[in-house]
Tab-separated table of C-alpha atoms in Angstrom:
chain	number	residue	atom	x	y	z
A	220	MET	CA	0.297	0.135	-0.080
A	221	ASN	CA	1.588	2.978	-1.048
A	222	ASN	CA	1.107	5.903	1.901
A	223	ASN	CA	2.825	7.976	0.413
A	224	LEU	CA	0.222	9.831	-1.249
A	225	SER	CA	-1.072	13.333	0.041
A	226	LEU	CA	-4.102	14.086	1.823
A	227	ALA	CA	-5.231	15.948	-1.496
A	228	GLN	CA	-4.607	12.627	-3.292
A	229	MET	CA	-6.082	10.971	-0.828
A	230	ASP	CA	-9.560	12.875	-1.276
A	231	LYS	CA	-9.683	11.873	-4.736
A	232	SER	CA	-10.843	7.823	-4.366
A	233	LEU	CA	-14.008	6.535	-4.870
A	234	TRP	CA	-14.346	5.767	-0.985
A	235	SER	CA	-13.425	9.531	0.186
A	236	GLU	CA	-15.660	10.800	-2.925
A	237	THR	CA	-18.974	8.336	-1.204
A	238	ALA	CA	-18.087	8.501	2.086
A	239	ILE	CA	-19.923	9.852	5.518
A	240	ALA	CA	-18.077	13.062	7.005
A	241	SER	CA	-15.233	12.562	8.885
A	242	PRO	CA	-15.332	13.112	12.633
A	243	VAL	CA	-13.065	15.802	13.590
A	244	GLY	CA	-10.318	15.229	16.104
A	245	GLU	CA	-7.777	17.829	17.731
A	246	PRO	CA	-4.282	17.854	17.351
A	247	LEU	CA	-2.332	16.449	20.751
A	248	ASP	CA	-1.169	19.322	22.660
A	249	GLY	CA	0.358	19.052	25.650
A	250	LYS	CA	0.055	15.980	28.248
A	251	LEU	CA	-3.101	13.543	27.899
A	252	LYS	CA	-3.341	10.843	30.294
A	253	ALA	CA	-5.623	7.703	29.933
A	254	ASP	CA	-5.717	3.850	30.239
A	255	VAL	CA	-4.994	3.081	27.053
A	256	LEU	CA	-2.542	5.021	24.030
A	257	VAL	CA	-3.916	3.732	20.068
A	258	VAL	CA	-1.290	4.525	17.214
A	259	GLY	CA	-2.957	4.092	13.966
A	260	GLY	CA	-6.431	5.154	12.734
A	261	GLY	CA	-7.610	2.915	10.984
A	262	PHE	CA	-9.253	-0.670	10.948
A	263	THR	CA	-7.313	-2.265	14.177
A	264	GLY	CA	-6.717	0.514	15.608
A	265	LEU	CA	-9.925	2.134	15.665
A	266	SER	CA	-11.498	-1.398	16.559
A	267	SER	CA	-9.337	-1.810	19.581
A	268	ALA	CA	-10.235	1.568	20.621
A	269	PHE	CA	-13.448	1.079	20.258
A	270	HIS	CA	-13.832	-2.420	21.771
A	271	LEU	CA	-11.784	-0.940	24.778
A	272	ALA	CA	-13.804	1.950	25.590
A	273	GLN	CA	-16.849	-0.068	25.568
A	274	LYS	CA	-15.706	-1.640	28.405
A	275	GLY	CA	-14.867	1.166	30.184
A	276	ALA	CA	-11.155	2.046	29.533
A	277	SER	CA	-10.488	5.814	28.930
A	278	VAL	CA	-8.328	5.664	25.642
A	279	ILE	CA	-6.484	8.016	23.103
A	280	LEU	CA	-6.176	7.303	19.547
A	281	LEU	CA	-3.175	8.858	17.799
A	282	GLU	CA	-3.333	8.831	13.859
A	283	SER	CA	-0.107	10.886	12.205
A	284	LYS	CA	-2.353	11.555	8.767
A	285	ILE	CA	-6.336	11.023	8.521
A	286	LEU	CA	-8.371	8.459	10.126
A	287	GLY	CA	-8.382	5.398	6.865
A	288	PHE	CA	-5.439	6.868	4.934
A	289	GLY	CA	-3.433	3.404	5.054
A	290	GLY	CA	-5.329	0.264	3.303
A	291	SER	CA	-8.284	0.758	5.848
A	292	GLY	CA	-9.579	3.389	3.686
A	293	ARG	CA	-8.896	2.378	0.554
A	294	ASN	CA	-9.410	-1.610	0.455
A	295	ALA	CA	-12.014	-2.991	-1.725
A	296	GLY	CA	-14.898	-3.722	0.848
A	297	LEU	CA	-14.711	-7.410	1.198
A	298	VAL	CA	-15.733	-8.288	4.778
A	299	ASN	CA	-14.208	-12.024	4.111
A	300	ALA	CA	-13.583	-14.685	7.451
A	301	GLY	CA	-9.854	-15.452	6.470
A	302	VAL	CA	-6.633	-14.947	4.678
A	303	TRP	CA	-5.400	-16.701	1.752
A	304	GLN	CA	-3.466	-19.187	3.634
A	305	ASN	CA	-5.509	-22.286	4.780
A	306	PRO	CA	-6.144	-22.574	8.247
A	307	GLU	CA	-3.826	-25.675	7.940
A	308	HIS	CA	-1.085	-23.469	6.916
A	309	VAL	CA	-2.127	-20.849	9.554
A	310	ARG	CA	-1.741	-23.770	12.621
A	311	LYS	CA	1.654	-24.711	10.915
A	312	MET	CA	2.975	-21.514	11.031
A	313	LEU	CA	1.729	-19.859	14.074
A	314	GLY	CA	1.583	-22.862	15.803
A	315	SER	CA	-1.695	-24.704	17.290
A	316	GLU	CA	-2.619	-22.475	20.029
A	317	ALA	CA	-2.072	-19.135	18.373
A	318	GLY	CA	-2.783	-20.686	14.750
A	319	ASP	CA	-6.275	-21.537	16.253
A	320	ARG	CA	-6.819	-18.100	17.820
A	321	PHE	CA	-6.037	-16.695	14.454
A	322	ASN	CA	-8.068	-19.061	12.672
A	323	LEU	CA	-11.534	-18.480	14.905
A	324	ALA	CA	-10.949	-14.985	14.633
A	325	LEU	CA	-11.160	-14.437	11.633
A	326	ARG	CA	-13.611	-17.125	10.659
A	327	ASP	CA	-15.852	-14.519	13.073
A	328	SER	CA	-14.836	-11.107	11.818
A	329	PRO	CA	-17.717	-10.468	9.171
A	330	LYS	CA	-20.454	-11.209	12.044
A	331	LEU	CA	-18.390	-9.082	14.072
A	332	VAL	CA	-18.264	-6.719	11.762
A	333	PHE	CA	-22.125	-6.885	10.601
A	334	ASP	CA	-23.919	-7.277	14.012
A	335	LEU	CA	-21.193	-3.853	14.518
A	336	THR	CA	-22.836	-2.043	11.898
A	337	ARG	CA	-26.903	-3.010	13.369
A	338	ARG	CA	-26.146	-1.983	16.423
A	339	PHE	CA	-24.929	1.231	15.999
A	340	ASP	CA	-26.492	1.867	12.706
A	341	MET	CA	-23.960	2.634	11.485
A	342	ARG	CA	-23.710	4.990	7.824
A	343	CYS	CA	-21.483	2.475	5.801
A	344	LYS	CA	-23.300	0.293	3.287
A	345	ALA	CA	-23.056	-2.574	4.623
A	346	VAL	CA	-24.719	-5.538	2.881
A	347	GLN	CA	-23.719	-9.411	4.477
A	348	CYS	CA	-24.745	-10.775	1.133
A	349	GLY	CA	-21.987	-13.616	0.946
A	350	THR	CA	-18.733	-13.496	-1.261
A	351	VAL	CA	-17.482	-16.506	-3.436
A	352	ASN	CA	-14.257	-17.849	-4.469
A	353	ILE	CA	-14.661	-18.808	-8.198
A	354	ALA	CA	-12.616	-21.026	-9.989
A	355	HIS	CA	-11.182	-19.565	-12.753
A	356	ASN	CA	-9.831	-23.523	-14.157
A	357	ALA	CA	-10.475	-27.190	-13.288
A	358	SER	CA	-7.181	-27.836	-11.658
A	359	SER	CA	-8.594	-24.614	-9.077
A	360	MET	CA	-11.064	-26.644	-7.918
A	361	ASN	CA	-8.762	-28.962	-5.930
A	362	TYR	CA	-7.742	-26.287	-3.765
A	363	LEU	CA	-10.984	-24.847	-3.349
A	364	GLU	CA	-12.271	-28.035	-2.119
A	365	GLU	CA	-9.393	-28.853	0.524
A	366	ARG	CA	-9.991	-25.106	1.533
A	367	CYS	CA	-13.474	-25.754	2.185
A	368	ARG	CA	-12.983	-28.887	4.193
A	369	GLN	CA	-10.250	-26.780	6.401
A	370	MET	CA	-12.694	-23.969	6.498
A	371	GLN	CA	-15.646	-25.959	7.875
A	372	GLU	CA	-13.545	-28.074	10.154
A	373	ILE	CA	-13.169	-25.073	12.286
A	374	GLY	CA	-16.849	-24.399	12.033
A	375	ALA	CA	-17.106	-21.990	9.385
A	376	ALA	CA	-20.663	-21.602	7.461
A	377	VAL	CA	-19.049	-22.331	3.861
A	378	GLU	CA	-20.239	-24.557	1.353
A	379	MET	CA	-18.964	-25.541	-2.254
A	380	ILE	CA	-20.646	-24.504	-5.046
A	381	ASP	CA	-20.923	-26.580	-8.646
A	382	GLY	CA	-20.433	-24.376	-12.238
A	383	PRO	CA	-24.272	-23.854	-12.823
A	384	ARG	CA	-24.638	-21.938	-9.951
A	385	ALA	CA	-21.148	-20.300	-9.833
A	386	GLN	CA	-22.432	-19.174	-13.465
A	387	VAL	CA	-25.684	-17.807	-11.790
A	388	ILE	CA	-23.965	-15.792	-8.986
A	389	SER	CA	-21.345	-14.438	-11.264
A	390	GLY	CA	-23.384	-13.668	-13.814
A	391	SER	CA	-20.333	-15.199	-16.264
A	392	PRO	CA	-21.186	-17.874	-18.730
A	393	VAL	CA	-17.266	-18.255	-17.843
A	394	TYR	CA	-16.950	-19.697	-14.362
A	395	THR	CA	-17.987	-23.283	-15.434
A	396	HIS	CA	-15.967	-24.700	-12.640
A	397	GLY	CA	-17.589	-24.066	-9.494
A	398	GLY	CA	-16.064	-22.732	-6.362
A	399	ILE	CA	-16.935	-21.607	-2.285
A	400	LEU	CA	-19.682	-19.584	-0.838
A	401	ASP	CA	-19.265	-17.592	2.423
A	402	PRO	CA	-23.271	-16.566	2.880
A	403	THR	CA	-21.491	-15.162	6.037
A	404	SER	CA	-19.732	-12.177	4.424
A	405	GLY	CA	-20.055	-8.960	1.971
A	406	THR	CA	-19.465	-5.417	1.542
A	407	ILE	CA	-18.899	-2.484	3.498
A	408	GLN	CA	-17.901	0.990	2.239
A	409	PRO	CA	-14.508	0.558	4.141
A	410	LEU	CA	-13.468	4.484	4.567
A	411	SER	CA	-17.194	4.949	6.086
A	412	TYR	CA	-16.847	1.818	8.505
A	413	VAL	CA	-13.974	3.863	9.442
A	414	ARG	CA	-14.953	7.082	10.464
A	415	CYS	CA	-18.097	5.051	11.991
A	416	LEU	CA	-16.150	3.113	13.793
A	417	ALA	CA	-14.043	6.574	15.079
């Protein structure tokens, strides 16, 4: 992610053109005291600050540019459950205990996001419509079937779809092989979500 963009360049994105207004923060001046200092106004920093404040902690959040300036405010807007690596690979890389915690947190992340958007009536165009990972050729199905199996083993509500269903969902006759459907996932306007969290 190119964080060398100017603030003016950031304002020329689709997300900034369609986002809700940004809350106005105050520049750091003098000394402040809080239970927790969070550095960074992206998804991770804002969600951490938000959840800590919900539990009664006093929180200060510092951002050097503007809220959502990095990847959080300039991504595709997908709310997916997982990373590109399969759960077994994650466990191998992080170890069993940390890998299991990481995989379960990722599995549950769409629920967390969409529950927050509903609970706090966040105006970020949240749509829990599901997402699909479609095979572009027959050999890709082996990977997707294995991924689906591993995701189901950790309790993810994913399912395999066949070629005809992939064609209907995608609206394209090109995708004839199938894929994985995750009905818990969806989309948001990411910069608006950042600003709603703030």
